[in-house]
XYZ file of C-alpha atoms in Angstrom:
771
model
C -53.250 -165.746 -201.734
C -53.309 -161.919 -201.044
C -56.772 -162.361 -199.305
C -55.469 -165.299 -197.140
C -52.450 -163.253 -196.165
C -54.566 -160.216 -195.305
C -56.777 -162.336 -193.147
C -53.792 -163.759 -191.431
C -52.540 -160.193 -190.615
C -55.958 -159.183 -189.233
C -56.014 -162.343 -186.898
C -52.419 -161.702 -185.677
C -53.221 -158.031 -185.094
C -56.307 -158.748 -183.220
C -54.508 -161.427 -181.161
C -51.708 -158.917 -180.370
C -54.185 -156.275 -179.357
C -55.939 -158.726 -176.847
C -52.479 -159.684 -175.554
C -51.629 -155.998 -175.080
C -54.915 -155.260 -173.257
C -54.410 -158.379 -171.130
C -50.933 -157.470 -170.141
C -51.688 -153.785 -169.640
C -54.571 -154.822 -167.437
C -58.094 -153.518 -166.630
C -57.889 -149.962 -165.312
C -60.271 -149.384 -162.406
C -61.315 -146.075 -161.001
C -63.825 -146.753 -158.145
C -64.099 -149.150 -155.186
C -67.040 -150.896 -157.071
C -65.035 -151.340 -160.269
C -62.142 -152.706 -158.236
C -64.340 -155.235 -156.340
C -66.010 -156.384 -159.599
C -62.596 -156.792 -161.314
C -61.373 -159.071 -158.376
C -64.540 -161.052 -158.507
C -63.967 -161.751 -162.215
C -60.216 -162.223 -162.204
C -58.785 -165.105 -164.116
C -55.132 -166.446 -164.180
C -52.876 -163.969 -165.836
C -54.995 -160.960 -165.344
C -53.772 -157.497 -164.247
C -56.035 -155.309 -162.181
C -54.673 -151.761 -162.316
C -55.805 -149.156 -159.787
C -55.967 -145.648 -161.279
C -53.617 -142.991 -159.924
C -54.958 -140.964 -157.183
C -56.324 -141.382 -153.658
C -58.309 -144.411 -152.684
C -60.092 -143.487 -149.437
C -61.918 -145.918 -147.101
C -61.305 -148.990 -149.282
C -61.372 -152.463 -147.778
C -59.674 -154.654 -150.402
C -60.308 -158.415 -150.335
C -58.092 -159.814 -153.071
C -59.426 -163.365 -153.399
C -58.503 -165.077 -156.607
C -56.663 -168.170 -158.006
C -53.628 -167.590 -160.177
C -51.121 -170.081 -161.379
C -47.355 -170.260 -161.083
C -46.994 -169.296 -164.806
C -49.905 -166.903 -164.785
C -50.273 -164.966 -161.614
C -53.020 -162.443 -160.944
C -51.633 -158.940 -160.259
C -53.158 -156.127 -158.414
C -51.016 -153.011 -159.126
C -50.813 -149.257 -159.211
C -51.205 -147.501 -162.498
C -47.956 -145.725 -161.604
C -46.120 -147.158 -158.679
C -46.212 -144.590 -155.770
C -49.127 -142.665 -157.110
C -51.857 -144.749 -155.863
C -52.569 -143.644 -152.295
C -54.400 -145.882 -149.915
C -55.813 -143.583 -147.188
C -58.515 -143.225 -144.534
C -59.861 -146.330 -142.895
C -58.539 -148.898 -145.441
C -56.827 -152.221 -145.544
C -55.886 -155.184 -147.880
C -56.502 -158.946 -147.288
C -55.149 -161.568 -149.725
C -56.143 -165.175 -150.088
C -55.811 -167.665 -152.947
C -52.820 -168.718 -154.974
C -50.209 -166.907 -157.057
C -51.460 -163.300 -156.427
C -49.172 -160.142 -156.702
C -49.790 -156.746 -155.079
C -47.506 -154.028 -156.340
C -46.832 -150.310 -156.065
C -49.322 -149.206 -153.451
C -48.697 -146.363 -150.890
C -50.612 -146.671 -147.521
C -50.562 -143.307 -145.720
C -52.828 -140.819 -143.863
C -55.045 -143.401 -142.190
C -55.245 -146.674 -140.200
C -56.685 -150.205 -140.721
C -60.217 -151.059 -139.468
C -59.024 -154.571 -138.546
C -55.985 -155.968 -136.809
C -53.714 -155.594 -139.839
C -52.991 -153.318 -142.740
C -51.983 -156.175 -145.120
C -53.038 -159.669 -144.184
C -52.300 -162.778 -146.084
C -55.613 -164.351 -145.368
C -59.333 -163.385 -145.527
C -60.565 -165.736 -142.815
C -59.068 -168.077 -140.327
C -59.414 -170.895 -142.881
C -58.867 -169.038 -146.155
C -55.069 -168.093 -146.400
C -52.674 -166.958 -149.134
C -50.073 -169.271 -150.705
C -47.348 -168.426 -153.199
C -48.439 -164.742 -152.957
C -46.306 -161.658 -153.012
C -46.407 -158.012 -151.922
C -43.754 -156.009 -153.705
C -42.639 -152.319 -154.265
C -45.093 -150.948 -151.779
C -44.834 -148.400 -148.994
C -46.540 -148.243 -145.577
C -45.789 -144.978 -143.786
C -47.234 -143.599 -140.580
C -50.314 -145.707 -140.957
C -51.109 -145.621 -137.210
C -54.174 -146.156 -135.160
C -55.476 -143.103 -133.377
C -54.906 -144.810 -129.972
C -51.520 -146.139 -129.097
C -52.930 -148.952 -127.117
C -54.915 -150.212 -130.108
C -52.428 -152.888 -131.279
C -52.195 -153.988 -134.889
C -49.936 -155.467 -137.459
C -48.992 -153.634 -140.600
C -48.138 -156.867 -142.427
C -49.320 -160.269 -141.270
C -48.277 -163.428 -143.011
C -50.291 -166.637 -143.085
C -50.271 -169.614 -145.374
C -47.060 -170.803 -147.146
C -44.431 -169.652 -149.634
C -45.475 -166.051 -149.470
C -43.028 -163.164 -150.017
C -42.679 -159.497 -148.966
C -39.938 -157.793 -150.907
C -38.704 -154.371 -151.992
C -41.069 -152.464 -149.589
C -40.445 -149.478 -147.463
C -42.083 -149.691 -144.122
C -41.627 -146.947 -141.323
C -43.197 -144.814 -138.723
C -45.220 -147.317 -136.640
C -45.959 -145.748 -133.186
C -48.931 -147.794 -131.806
C -48.584 -151.250 -130.274
C -47.869 -154.384 -132.115
C -44.965 -155.671 -134.390
C -44.615 -154.053 -137.656
C -44.652 -157.471 -139.451
C -45.485 -160.829 -138.026
C -45.484 -164.286 -139.298
C -48.308 -166.319 -137.799
C -48.338 -170.040 -137.601
C -51.903 -170.759 -136.171
C -53.166 -173.704 -138.034
C -51.429 -176.416 -140.166
C -51.868 -174.296 -143.274
C -49.226 -171.860 -141.911
C -46.587 -174.202 -140.473
C -43.368 -174.902 -142.438
C -44.216 -171.730 -144.396
C -40.902 -170.918 -146.066
C -41.936 -167.155 -146.265
C -39.360 -164.731 -147.602
C -39.004 -161.294 -146.201
C -36.306 -159.852 -148.424
C -34.760 -156.709 -149.849
C -36.956 -154.374 -147.794
C -36.183 -151.197 -146.088
C -37.562 -151.075 -142.612
C -37.254 -147.410 -141.904
C -37.290 -145.504 -138.649
C -39.664 -147.007 -136.065
C -39.703 -144.436 -133.296
C -39.393 -145.567 -129.666
C -42.586 -146.855 -128.406
C -42.351 -146.398 -124.616
C -42.971 -150.053 -123.726
C -43.099 -153.545 -125.159
C -44.910 -154.756 -128.320
C -42.811 -152.709 -130.688
C -40.783 -155.207 -132.634
C -40.153 -154.576 -136.340
C -40.518 -158.341 -137.164
C -41.924 -161.124 -134.982
C -41.772 -164.736 -136.203
C -44.521 -166.619 -134.468
C -45.589 -166.246 -130.806
C -44.818 -168.013 -127.531
C -47.592 -170.483 -128.101
C -46.545 -171.555 -131.483
C -42.863 -171.553 -130.568
C -42.464 -175.354 -130.904
C -43.550 -175.211 -134.559
C -41.241 -175.029 -137.583
C -41.618 -171.921 -139.552
C -38.592 -171.962 -141.974
C -38.930 -168.314 -142.643
C -36.176 -166.345 -144.377
C -35.281 -162.662 -143.547
C -32.553 -161.679 -145.885
C -30.949 -158.679 -147.523
C -32.990 -156.030 -145.657
C -31.917 -152.692 -144.150
C -33.158 -152.068 -140.787
C -32.635 -148.206 -140.112
C -33.252 -146.714 -136.671
C -35.701 -149.511 -135.752
C -35.976 -148.279 -132.093
C -39.541 -149.567 -131.130
C -38.302 -151.812 -128.482
C -35.437 -153.989 -127.221
C -36.201 -156.604 -129.987
C -35.813 -155.530 -133.530
C -36.465 -159.106 -134.764
C -38.039 -161.624 -132.493
C -37.680 -165.148 -133.530
C -40.243 -167.295 -131.829
C -40.396 -170.271 -134.055
C -38.067 -172.994 -135.381
C -35.667 -173.166 -138.340
C -35.717 -169.461 -139.282
C -32.805 -167.892 -141.219
C -31.710 -164.274 -140.710
C -28.978 -163.594 -143.354
C -27.171 -160.707 -144.917
C -29.241 -157.946 -143.255
C -27.902 -154.520 -142.207
C -28.939 -153.152 -138.740
C -27.990 -149.511 -138.736
C -28.373 -147.481 -135.589
C -31.183 -149.650 -134.372
C -31.925 -149.569 -130.627
C -32.551 -153.240 -130.200
C -31.308 -156.684 -131.142
C -31.934 -159.750 -133.105
C -33.437 -162.079 -130.510
C -34.047 -165.829 -130.538
C -36.820 -165.210 -127.965
C -38.487 -168.658 -128.317
C -38.103 -171.460 -130.755
C -34.855 -173.324 -131.818
C -32.289 -173.814 -134.582
C -32.183 -170.336 -135.968
C -29.342 -169.436 -138.363
C -28.036 -165.909 -137.898
C -25.519 -165.517 -140.680
C -23.682 -162.602 -142.560
C -25.371 -159.634 -140.960
C -23.911 -156.192 -140.298
C -24.632 -154.479 -136.847
C -23.574 -150.816 -137.033
C -23.656 -148.389 -134.140
C -21.973 -145.079 -133.378
C -19.871 -145.840 -130.278
C -21.992 -143.329 -128.234
C -25.621 -144.601 -127.959
C -25.850 -147.542 -125.561
C -29.134 -148.759 -126.888
C -27.870 -150.017 -130.254
C -27.765 -153.855 -129.840
C -26.604 -156.953 -131.443
C -27.787 -160.637 -131.008
C -29.350 -162.028 -127.924
C -29.738 -165.739 -127.688
C -32.366 -167.935 -125.879
C -33.125 -171.576 -126.420
C -31.522 -174.327 -128.429
C -29.436 -175.158 -131.457
C -28.773 -171.665 -132.947
C -25.898 -170.931 -135.269
C -24.449 -167.467 -135.138
C -21.816 -167.227 -137.867
C -20.078 -164.602 -140.107
C -21.601 -161.496 -138.521
C -19.752 -158.018 -138.176
C -20.283 -155.753 -135.180
C -19.064 -152.148 -135.312
C -19.196 -149.529 -132.610
C -21.859 -151.465 -130.627
C -21.537 -150.465 -127.016
C -24.808 -151.733 -125.563
C -24.818 -153.691 -122.384
C -26.887 -156.583 -120.986
C -29.886 -157.197 -123.140
C -28.358 -154.940 -125.836
C -24.828 -156.219 -125.841
C -23.286 -157.321 -129.109
C -23.630 -160.890 -127.969
C -25.955 -161.552 -125.091
C -26.375 -165.167 -124.027
C -29.190 -165.388 -121.483
C -29.828 -167.461 -118.452
C -33.026 -169.545 -118.620
C -35.685 -170.553 -116.219
C -35.544 -174.261 -115.207
C -38.537 -176.006 -116.709
C -39.714 -172.833 -118.303
C -43.210 -172.367 -119.595
C -43.513 -171.466 -123.260
C -43.830 -167.773 -122.784
C -40.788 -167.325 -120.650
C -37.048 -168.181 -121.038
C -35.628 -171.544 -122.015
C -32.095 -172.509 -121.182
C -29.539 -171.825 -123.915
C -28.094 -175.220 -125.111
C -26.101 -176.556 -128.135
C -25.402 -173.086 -129.750
C -22.456 -172.216 -132.016
C -21.079 -168.735 -132.093
C -18.307 -168.801 -134.694
C -16.437 -166.669 -137.277
C -17.840 -163.322 -136.072
C -15.836 -160.016 -135.978
C -16.260 -157.370 -133.328
C -14.567 -153.905 -133.785
C -14.677 -151.231 -131.048
C -17.662 -152.942 -129.181
C -17.730 -152.543 -125.414
C -17.799 -155.997 -123.546
C -18.968 -157.743 -126.648
C -19.645 -161.059 -125.082
C -22.036 -161.231 -122.151
C -23.095 -164.588 -120.505
C -25.844 -165.234 -117.928
C -27.671 -162.069 -119.103
C -30.897 -161.665 -117.254
C -29.909 -163.594 -114.181
C -32.282 -162.439 -111.398
C -31.463 -164.724 -108.497
C -31.090 -161.630 -106.233
C -34.836 -160.787 -106.818
C -35.933 -164.136 -105.428
C -37.818 -162.399 -102.569
C -40.160 -160.505 -104.768
C -40.519 -162.971 -107.691
C -42.055 -166.447 -107.842
C -39.773 -169.314 -108.220
C -41.096 -169.854 -111.725
C -39.581 -166.645 -112.655
C -36.052 -167.033 -111.558
C -33.519 -167.278 -114.375
C -30.854 -169.476 -112.890
C -30.065 -172.073 -115.742
C -26.809 -171.135 -117.247
C -25.878 -171.825 -120.904
C -24.526 -175.361 -121.564
C -22.966 -177.108 -124.486
C -22.219 -173.919 -126.172
C -19.275 -173.258 -128.470
C -17.665 -169.824 -129.037
C -14.949 -170.253 -131.536
C -12.853 -168.612 -134.326
C -14.103 -165.068 -133.520
C -12.064 -161.787 -133.592
C -12.257 -158.826 -131.318
C -10.467 -155.647 -131.907
C -10.423 -152.699 -129.457
C -8.827 -149.487 -130.369
C -9.260 -148.554 -126.659
C -8.572 -151.457 -124.348
C -11.564 -153.086 -122.475
C -11.209 -154.204 -119.000
C -13.919 -156.706 -119.506
C -14.227 -157.919 -123.112
C -16.200 -160.824 -121.683
C -18.675 -160.318 -118.864
C -20.008 -163.211 -116.772
C -23.222 -162.111 -115.120
C -23.439 -165.722 -114.156
C -20.767 -168.342 -114.614
C -19.993 -169.273 -118.277
C -18.787 -172.800 -117.159
C -20.999 -174.375 -119.964
C -19.338 -172.519 -122.733
C -16.389 -173.851 -124.802
C -14.012 -171.090 -125.932
C -11.688 -172.056 -128.773
C -9.380 -170.090 -131.115
C -10.698 -166.754 -130.512
C -8.293 -163.777 -130.941
C -8.344 -160.172 -129.343
C -6.331 -157.186 -129.798
C -7.147 -155.400 -126.615
C -4.547 -152.532 -126.935
C -2.380 -154.065 -124.147
C -5.122 -154.202 -121.484
C -5.260 -157.498 -119.501
C -8.418 -159.630 -119.623
C -9.641 -163.085 -118.714
C -8.344 -165.599 -121.304
C -10.833 -168.341 -120.577
C -8.319 -171.121 -120.435
C -6.651 -170.037 -123.538
C -9.867 -169.778 -125.447
C -9.321 -165.954 -125.999
C -5.813 -165.259 -127.348
C -4.120 -161.826 -127.135
C -2.460 -160.680 -130.509
C -1.347 -157.560 -132.108
C -3.637 -156.897 -135.148
C -3.917 -154.157 -137.791
C -7.141 -152.548 -138.804
C -7.756 -152.154 -142.565
C -10.585 -149.602 -143.254
C -12.855 -150.677 -146.006
C -15.479 -147.878 -145.665
C -16.961 -145.546 -143.118
C -18.510 -148.444 -141.134
C -16.444 -151.430 -141.975
C -12.886 -152.081 -140.824
C -11.382 -155.569 -140.916
C -8.735 -156.684 -138.367
C -5.778 -158.278 -140.126
C -2.549 -160.169 -139.204
C -4.094 -163.040 -137.324
C -1.309 -165.135 -135.951
C -0.610 -168.251 -138.058
C -0.306 -170.155 -134.787
C -4.088 -169.612 -134.148
C -5.736 -172.230 -136.336
C -9.506 -172.295 -136.809
C -11.191 -174.669 -134.354
C -13.011 -177.446 -136.256
C -16.099 -178.263 -134.242
C -18.997 -180.547 -135.151
C -20.411 -179.632 -138.579
C -18.164 -176.529 -138.874
C -17.458 -177.857 -142.321
C -20.897 -176.495 -143.275
C -19.690 -172.965 -142.778
C -18.355 -172.844 -146.315
C -18.405 -168.983 -147.006
C -17.526 -165.764 -145.141
C -19.603 -162.565 -144.787
C -18.508 -161.319 -148.179
C -19.367 -164.649 -149.832
C -15.856 -165.782 -150.257
C -15.095 -169.458 -150.009
C -13.565 -170.853 -146.711
C -12.462 -174.044 -148.526
C -8.994 -172.840 -149.582
C -8.047 -170.007 -147.182
C -10.106 -170.329 -144.044
C -9.430 -167.755 -141.388
C -11.048 -166.882 -138.079
C -13.369 -163.849 -138.124
C -16.074 -162.868 -140.480
C -13.831 -162.071 -143.393
C -11.155 -164.528 -144.941
C -9.889 -161.710 -147.132
C -9.358 -158.122 -146.359
C -8.778 -157.291 -150.008
C -12.275 -156.365 -150.729
C -14.265 -153.364 -152.139
C -16.729 -151.353 -150.272
C -20.011 -153.316 -150.071
C -21.978 -150.098 -149.855
C -24.251 -151.610 -147.095
C -25.973 -148.160 -146.583
C -26.762 -147.534 -150.202
C -30.506 -147.172 -149.688
C -31.264 -147.716 -153.412
C -30.566 -151.482 -152.783
C -33.496 -151.868 -150.438
C -37.221 -150.954 -150.374
C -39.511 -149.645 -153.007
C -37.798 -148.465 -156.290
C -39.891 -145.239 -156.349
C -39.621 -144.040 -152.676
C -36.693 -142.419 -150.873
C -36.590 -141.375 -147.152
C -33.743 -139.086 -147.631
C -34.951 -135.501 -146.860
C -32.933 -132.530 -147.806
C -32.320 -130.364 -144.824
C -33.533 -126.696 -145.184
C -32.418 -123.720 -143.167
C -35.277 -122.543 -140.817
C -37.225 -119.398 -141.568
C -37.960 -116.951 -138.791
C -41.544 -115.500 -138.437
C -41.724 -112.414 -136.225
C -44.923 -112.068 -134.142
C -45.888 -108.805 -132.374
C -49.564 -109.375 -131.650
C -51.279 -112.285 -129.829
C -53.745 -112.817 -132.572
C -50.868 -113.453 -135.078
C -49.373 -116.253 -133.063
C -51.536 -119.226 -134.241
C -51.549 -117.919 -137.880
C -47.908 -117.714 -138.059
C -47.451 -121.203 -136.621
C -49.844 -122.531 -139.185
C -47.922 -120.813 -142.065
C -44.538 -122.078 -140.793
C -42.711 -125.145 -141.967
C -41.231 -127.938 -139.890
C -38.100 -126.585 -138.281
C -39.014 -122.841 -138.497
C -38.796 -120.266 -135.684
C -41.425 -118.163 -134.202
C -39.827 -115.075 -132.686
C -41.845 -112.988 -130.228
C -41.332 -109.289 -129.945
C -41.065 -107.912 -126.407
C -44.273 -107.195 -124.560
C -47.277 -109.103 -123.256
C -49.406 -111.570 -125.366
C -52.737 -112.248 -124.051
C -54.079 -115.622 -125.267
C -57.507 -116.791 -124.688
C -57.589 -120.094 -126.750
C -55.157 -122.966 -126.920
C -52.181 -122.635 -129.408
C -52.096 -125.834 -131.546
C -48.631 -127.343 -132.124
C -48.776 -130.014 -134.821
C -45.300 -129.663 -136.413
C -41.710 -129.122 -135.283
C -41.563 -125.484 -134.260
C -39.440 -123.223 -131.974
C -40.928 -120.283 -130.146
C -38.530 -117.865 -128.545
C -38.245 -114.177 -127.468
C -36.761 -112.061 -130.110
C -35.098 -109.879 -127.703
C -32.994 -110.676 -124.618
C -35.867 -109.771 -122.257
C -38.573 -112.358 -121.948
C -41.778 -111.966 -123.930
C -44.653 -112.736 -121.600
C -47.711 -114.902 -122.501
C -50.652 -114.627 -120.282
C -53.201 -117.456 -120.702
C -56.849 -116.894 -119.703
C -58.241 -120.021 -121.282
C -60.896 -122.288 -119.875
C -60.470 -124.656 -116.947
C -58.327 -127.682 -117.802
C -57.327 -126.337 -121.224
C -53.565 -125.952 -122.112
C -51.835 -122.894 -123.389
C -49.849 -125.155 -125.818
C -51.812 -128.085 -126.993
C -49.429 -130.792 -128.218
C -50.898 -132.709 -131.158
C -49.508 -135.739 -132.969
C -46.138 -134.796 -134.631
C -46.179 -131.600 -132.577
C -42.647 -130.993 -131.319
C -42.266 -127.718 -129.446
C -39.098 -125.944 -128.351
C -39.853 -122.920 -126.330
C -36.918 -120.525 -125.130
C -36.740 -117.459 -122.970
C -40.454 -116.881 -122.574
C -42.581 -116.215 -119.459
C -45.871 -118.174 -119.178
C -48.606 -117.273 -116.774
C -51.924 -119.008 -116.271
C -55.096 -118.447 -114.200
C -54.527 -121.204 -111.743
C -57.117 -123.462 -113.388
C -55.524 -124.177 -116.913
C -52.428 -125.841 -118.052
C -49.132 -124.605 -119.575
C -48.639 -127.726 -121.825
C -50.741 -130.679 -122.516
C -51.240 -133.460 -125.046
C -54.577 -134.329 -126.508
C -56.829 -136.494 -124.204
C -57.189 -138.958 -127.094
C -56.308 -139.575 -130.811
C -52.481 -139.103 -130.139
C -51.762 -141.216 -133.171
C -48.124 -140.078 -133.345
C -45.438 -138.803 -130.964
C -45.085 -135.293 -129.667
C -42.066 -133.602 -128.186
C -41.221 -130.745 -125.749
C -38.185 -128.843 -124.824
C -38.429 -125.856 -122.422
C -35.422 -123.702 -121.875
C -34.841 -120.488 -119.833
C -38.597 -119.908 -119.183
C -40.631 -118.898 -116.224
C -43.945 -120.898 -115.708
C -46.350 -119.851 -113.032
C -49.908 -119.974 -111.809
C -51.030 -123.059 -113.780
C -52.953 -125.936 -112.488
C -50.503 -128.235 -114.378
C -47.121 -127.101 -115.815
C -47.307 -130.259 -118.025
C -50.011 -132.737 -118.291
C -49.432 -135.880 -120.499
C -52.531 -137.966 -121.082
C -52.737 -141.697 -121.504
C -51.632 -143.138 -124.874
C -49.423 -140.087 -125.544
C -45.653 -140.556 -126.076
C -42.682 -138.365 -126.483
C -39.120 -139.531 -127.282
C -37.734 -136.762 -125.084
C -39.067 -134.042 -122.714
C -36.626 -131.411 -121.349
C -36.832 -128.608 -118.876
C -33.714 -126.739 -118.428
C -32.895 -123.445 -116.751
C -36.539 -122.918 -116.067
C -38.574 -121.878 -113.049
C -42.001 -123.506 -112.156
C -43.790 -121.807 -109.380
C -47.099 -121.412 -107.734
C -48.602 -124.404 -109.597
C -50.940 -126.899 -108.219
C -49.223 -129.733 -110.270
C -45.867 -129.949 -111.891
C -44.902 -132.463 -114.490
C -47.410 -135.220 -114.679
C -46.727 -138.301 -116.781
C -48.444 -141.052 -114.810
C -51.517 -142.215 -116.663
C -50.069 -145.381 -118.194
C -51.537 -147.575 -115.475
C -52.177 -150.577 -117.575
C -49.062 -152.085 -116.021
C -47.880 -153.589 -119.343
C -44.571 -151.784 -119.293
C -45.789 -148.567 -121.063
C -44.754 -145.112 -120.196
C -45.123 -141.572 -121.612
C -41.565 -140.528 -122.640
C -38.295 -142.215 -123.118
C -36.120 -139.399 -121.662
C -37.382 -136.929 -119.075
C -34.728 -134.436 -118.234
C -34.874 -131.733 -115.628
C -31.673 -129.637 -115.200
C -30.885 -126.412 -113.619
C -34.497 -125.709 -112.786
C -36.352 -124.103 -109.881
C -39.573 -125.689 -108.411
C -41.246 -123.442 -105.869
C -44.625 -123.939 -104.263
C -45.645 -126.795 -106.530
C -48.173 -128.630 -104.460
C -48.272 -132.194 -105.946
C -47.140 -134.232 -108.919
C -43.982 -132.319 -108.791
C -42.459 -134.874 -111.044
C -44.610 -137.963 -111.629
C -43.325 -140.407 -114.153
C -44.659 -143.958 -114.105
C -43.892 -147.326 -115.715
C -45.892 -150.297 -114.411
C -45.446 -154.103 -114.761
C -42.609 -156.507 -114.363
C -41.317 -156.775 -117.916
C -37.550 -157.175 -118.474
C -38.039 -156.586 -122.132
C -38.989 -152.914 -121.371
C -35.471 -151.635 -120.713
C -36.587 -148.036 -120.462
C -37.730 -144.882 -118.857
C -34.894 -142.459 -118.224
C -35.189 -139.742 -115.617
C -32.437 -137.128 -114.990
C -32.959 -134.618 -112.288
C -29.812 -132.518 -111.713
C -28.567 -129.235 -110.410
C -32.134 -128.169 -109.551
C -33.753 -126.615 -106.415
C -37.152 -127.701 -104.920
C -38.570 -125.520 -102.148
C -41.997 -125.642 -100.393
C -43.244 -128.325 -102.781
C -45.307 -131.431 -102.329
C -47.741 -130.098 -99.647
C -50.737 -131.768 -101.250
C -49.024 -134.978 -102.473
C -51.166 -137.882 -101.193
C -48.239 -140.408 -100.995
C -45.893 -137.938 -99.292
C -43.165 -138.351 -102.011
C -41.721 -135.533 -103.964
C -40.329 -137.267 -106.972
C -42.461 -140.179 -108.141
C -40.750 -142.533 -110.715
C -42.045 -146.021 -109.890
C -40.899 -148.503 -112.290
C -38.572 -146.236 -114.367
C -35.430 -148.167 -115.017
C -32.864 -145.440 -115.297
C -32.945 -142.717 -112.649
C -30.240 -140.268 -111.829
C -30.890 -137.653 -109.127
C -27.763 -135.600 -108.528
C -26.530 -132.219 -107.253
C -29.979 -130.946 -106.319
C -31.136 -128.962 -103.232
C -34.401 -129.884 -101.450
C -35.530 -127.526 -98.837
C -38.703 -127.327 -96.808
C -40.765 -129.830 -98.768
C -43.606 -131.326 -96.699
C -43.081 -134.891 -97.641
C -41.649 -138.140 -96.189
C -39.521 -139.063 -99.077
C -37.801 -137.074 -101.852
C -37.556 -140.287 -103.684
C -37.560 -144.064 -103.465
C -34.892 -145.583 -105.779
C -35.093 -149.069 -107.268
C -31.852 -150.538 -106.279
C -31.966 -153.612 -108.616
C -32.098 -151.249 -111.616
C -30.037 -148.315 -112.657
C -31.314 -145.864 -109.994
C -28.829 -143.610 -108.404
C -28.508 -140.438 -106.255
C -25.436 -138.294 -105.548
C -24.462 -135.077 -103.827
C -27.978 -133.975 -103.021
C -28.644 -131.483 -100.221
C -31.773 -132.177 -98.262
C -33.203 -129.874 -95.587
C -36.493 -130.590 -94.019
C -37.649 -132.594 -96.806
C -37.810 -136.289 -95.752
C -35.219 -138.561 -97.241
C -34.115 -140.549 -100.270
C -34.514 -144.300 -99.730
C -33.310 -147.134 -101.823
C -35.423 -150.216 -102.045
C -33.466 -152.949 -103.697
C -36.395 -154.991 -105.211
C -39.687 -153.337 -105.968
C -42.529 -155.680 -106.187
C -44.285 -155.243 -109.687
C -47.203 -156.756 -111.226
C -46.466 -159.673 -113.585
C -47.424 -158.980 -117.168
C -47.839 -162.441 -118.462
C-alpha cells in the first residue's frame, strides 16, 4: 500500500510540475528561439519573451488556440520587454493573446506596427492585444503613412493599452473591412488610454478610424468603450466612423482637438461619453454628424467652445447624390438626453455649407442638402454667461424637430425654435472639477417620447430611466465623483504618462567650444546662459531636446556663425524645441540661422525667438519638407540683411499638409529681406484640415521683397486662419503685401502701407481637389 501511495505521489508531482511549466511558459531569448516557439505552439501554450531589448524583430504570431486554451505571447515582466528598431507584429489564427510588450525607439518596416493578419487571406479571429504600450514609434518621414494597430478578421480585442505620440500620417488605430472575413467583425476597443497625439499639420491624423470611404456601406459592429482620449490633437477627427452599426460608449474625450465624427456609414450609437474642454481652446470638439440613422444620447459636454466642425454638436449639410468619399445628407438622426454646460453655440446645423463657393468648386462638391427627419429632444443647455446664439443655423434647420429641450441662458434672449427650446432658471450642482449637473428642470417640461425612445433605458451614470426619467444626461444629481480622469482606470497597468515637473537647471557658457557640450549635458527644460561677449561658431549646434538659450546679462551675447554654405547655426532635430532670448546672431550670407533636418524628422520640433537680432544669413529660418512644429514664434526680434526670411513652403503635395500649426510674428522688424519674407503654405482643398494659423502684428517691414518672384510680401496661400494687424509696410518692392482668402478666417486691420503694393481679399481661392 505504501509503495502504491508513493507511486501516486510521484505521478501527481510530475503532473503538477508539467502543468507549472506549461502555465509559466517557454522562455525565449533570441529571435530564432521565438520563431521556433511560435512554429511549435499548441493550444494552451505560453511563449514568454525574456526581459530586455528585442531589436529588429518581425514577429509573425501564427497559431491555433481554442476558446478554453488560448496561446499567449507575453513579456516575462510586463513593460520590461522592449520592441525596438525596425520591428513589427503580425497575428493570424484563432484565440491568440499578446500581452505586456513595449514598442519604442523605432518604426515598422511595413504599413502597420501591430496587424491582425499575416496576409490578405489569413486574418486573426478571437485574438487579443492587451496591456501593451506603443510610444513615439514613428516613421522617419512624416509622409510615410502607417497604422500602429490595424484590425482585420472578427471578434478581436484591443484593451488596456497605452498608445501615444504618433506624428507621421495615418490613423493610430484602424478597423479594416476589406473582404468578407472582416465584415460584421464585432471588434472591441476598450479600456485603453489614447495619450497625446500631437497636431499633425494636415489630414490623416485620426486616433481611430473605423473602415474607409469605400467600405462605408458595410456593417462593422465595432465597439469603442471605456477609453480615455487625452490631448488627441492629430486632426479634426479623433474618431472617424466610416462603417455601419458602430457603438461609441462611455469614453472620455479630454482636451482633444477634434470630434467624434460619423464621417461615412450609418446607424452609429454615441452614448454616455464625456467631452471635456477648458473654455479657452476653440479646437476642442464634440460630435459631428453625417449620414443616416445615428443615435446621440446621454452625452455630457463641458466647456467645449469649438465652432463649425468642432462645435459640441455639428450637424452637417450633405452633397446631393454624394459619392462614397464625400458627404451624405443627415437623415433620421436622434439627439436626445444630452447635457451641455458652458459650451459656446453648442448646436450648429448646416455646418460645411459651401454654396457661396460655387464659382470655384464643381457642382458635385456643393454641400446644399440640409438635415431632414432629425429629432433633437430632451436635452439641457446651461450657460453661466448668456449666449446670443445657442443654436446656429449655417443653413436652415427646417428639417429638424425640436422637442422638450431646456436652456438656462442667464437671461439672454435666443431663438426658441417654435417652443422646442424652453427657457428656465436652473441650478448647477458641482460633482467634480469637470462635471456639474443642471438641476431644477421645470415639471411642466415632460420628456418627449419619440419613436423607440423607450430603448433609452439608462442615463449617463447607469441609472434607470424607467422610474424617474428626466431630460438631460443625468436623471439624478445625487451621485459621487465618477473620477473620469483617474488614469489608473485606463491603459497598461504598468505604465503611467504622468511626469513629475522638475525645476530647470542653468548651465553657464563662457566659451564657444563649450556650447554644444553643455547642451548635450542638459536635461529637457534646462537653460543655457551665455556670458557677455562674442561666440564664434564654425559648426551647427544640434538641438534635440527642449532647451532655452539666453544671454546671462542684459546686454546681448553675440554668436557669429561661419559655417558652410546652406548649413544652419541651430540645427533643429526631432524633439528639438529651442527657445532663444536676447541674443545677437550673425551669419556669412550663405548659411542659415535656424533650419530643420532635410530628412528623418521623425518627431516634431519647436522654435521661439524673443528679443534677438538676426542678420546676414541666407535664411533666417528654413523648414524642410516633412518637418512640423506645433508653434513657431518670433517676438520683439529684428531680421535684417538676409536673402530669405521665414520659409515654410515645401509641403507642396497639396494634401492639406503644412509645416507649423501656429506661426506668430509680433513686434518684429524686417529690413532688407529680399524674398520669402514670410512664406507659409498649405495646399489642397480639404475641409477636414482646419488649420494653419498665421499672426503678423505690430511689426515693421522696410525695403523687403525685392527679389520675390511673385511680387508678394507675405505668402500664406491656403492657410485658414490669417490675422495681419497693426503693421507698417514701407518701401517694399512688391505688388501685394498679402492676398487674403475671404471665405476663410483671413483678416487685416489697421495696417499702414506706403509704397508697398496693397492688401487684397479674394473671396474664393481655387485649390486643388485632394480626392
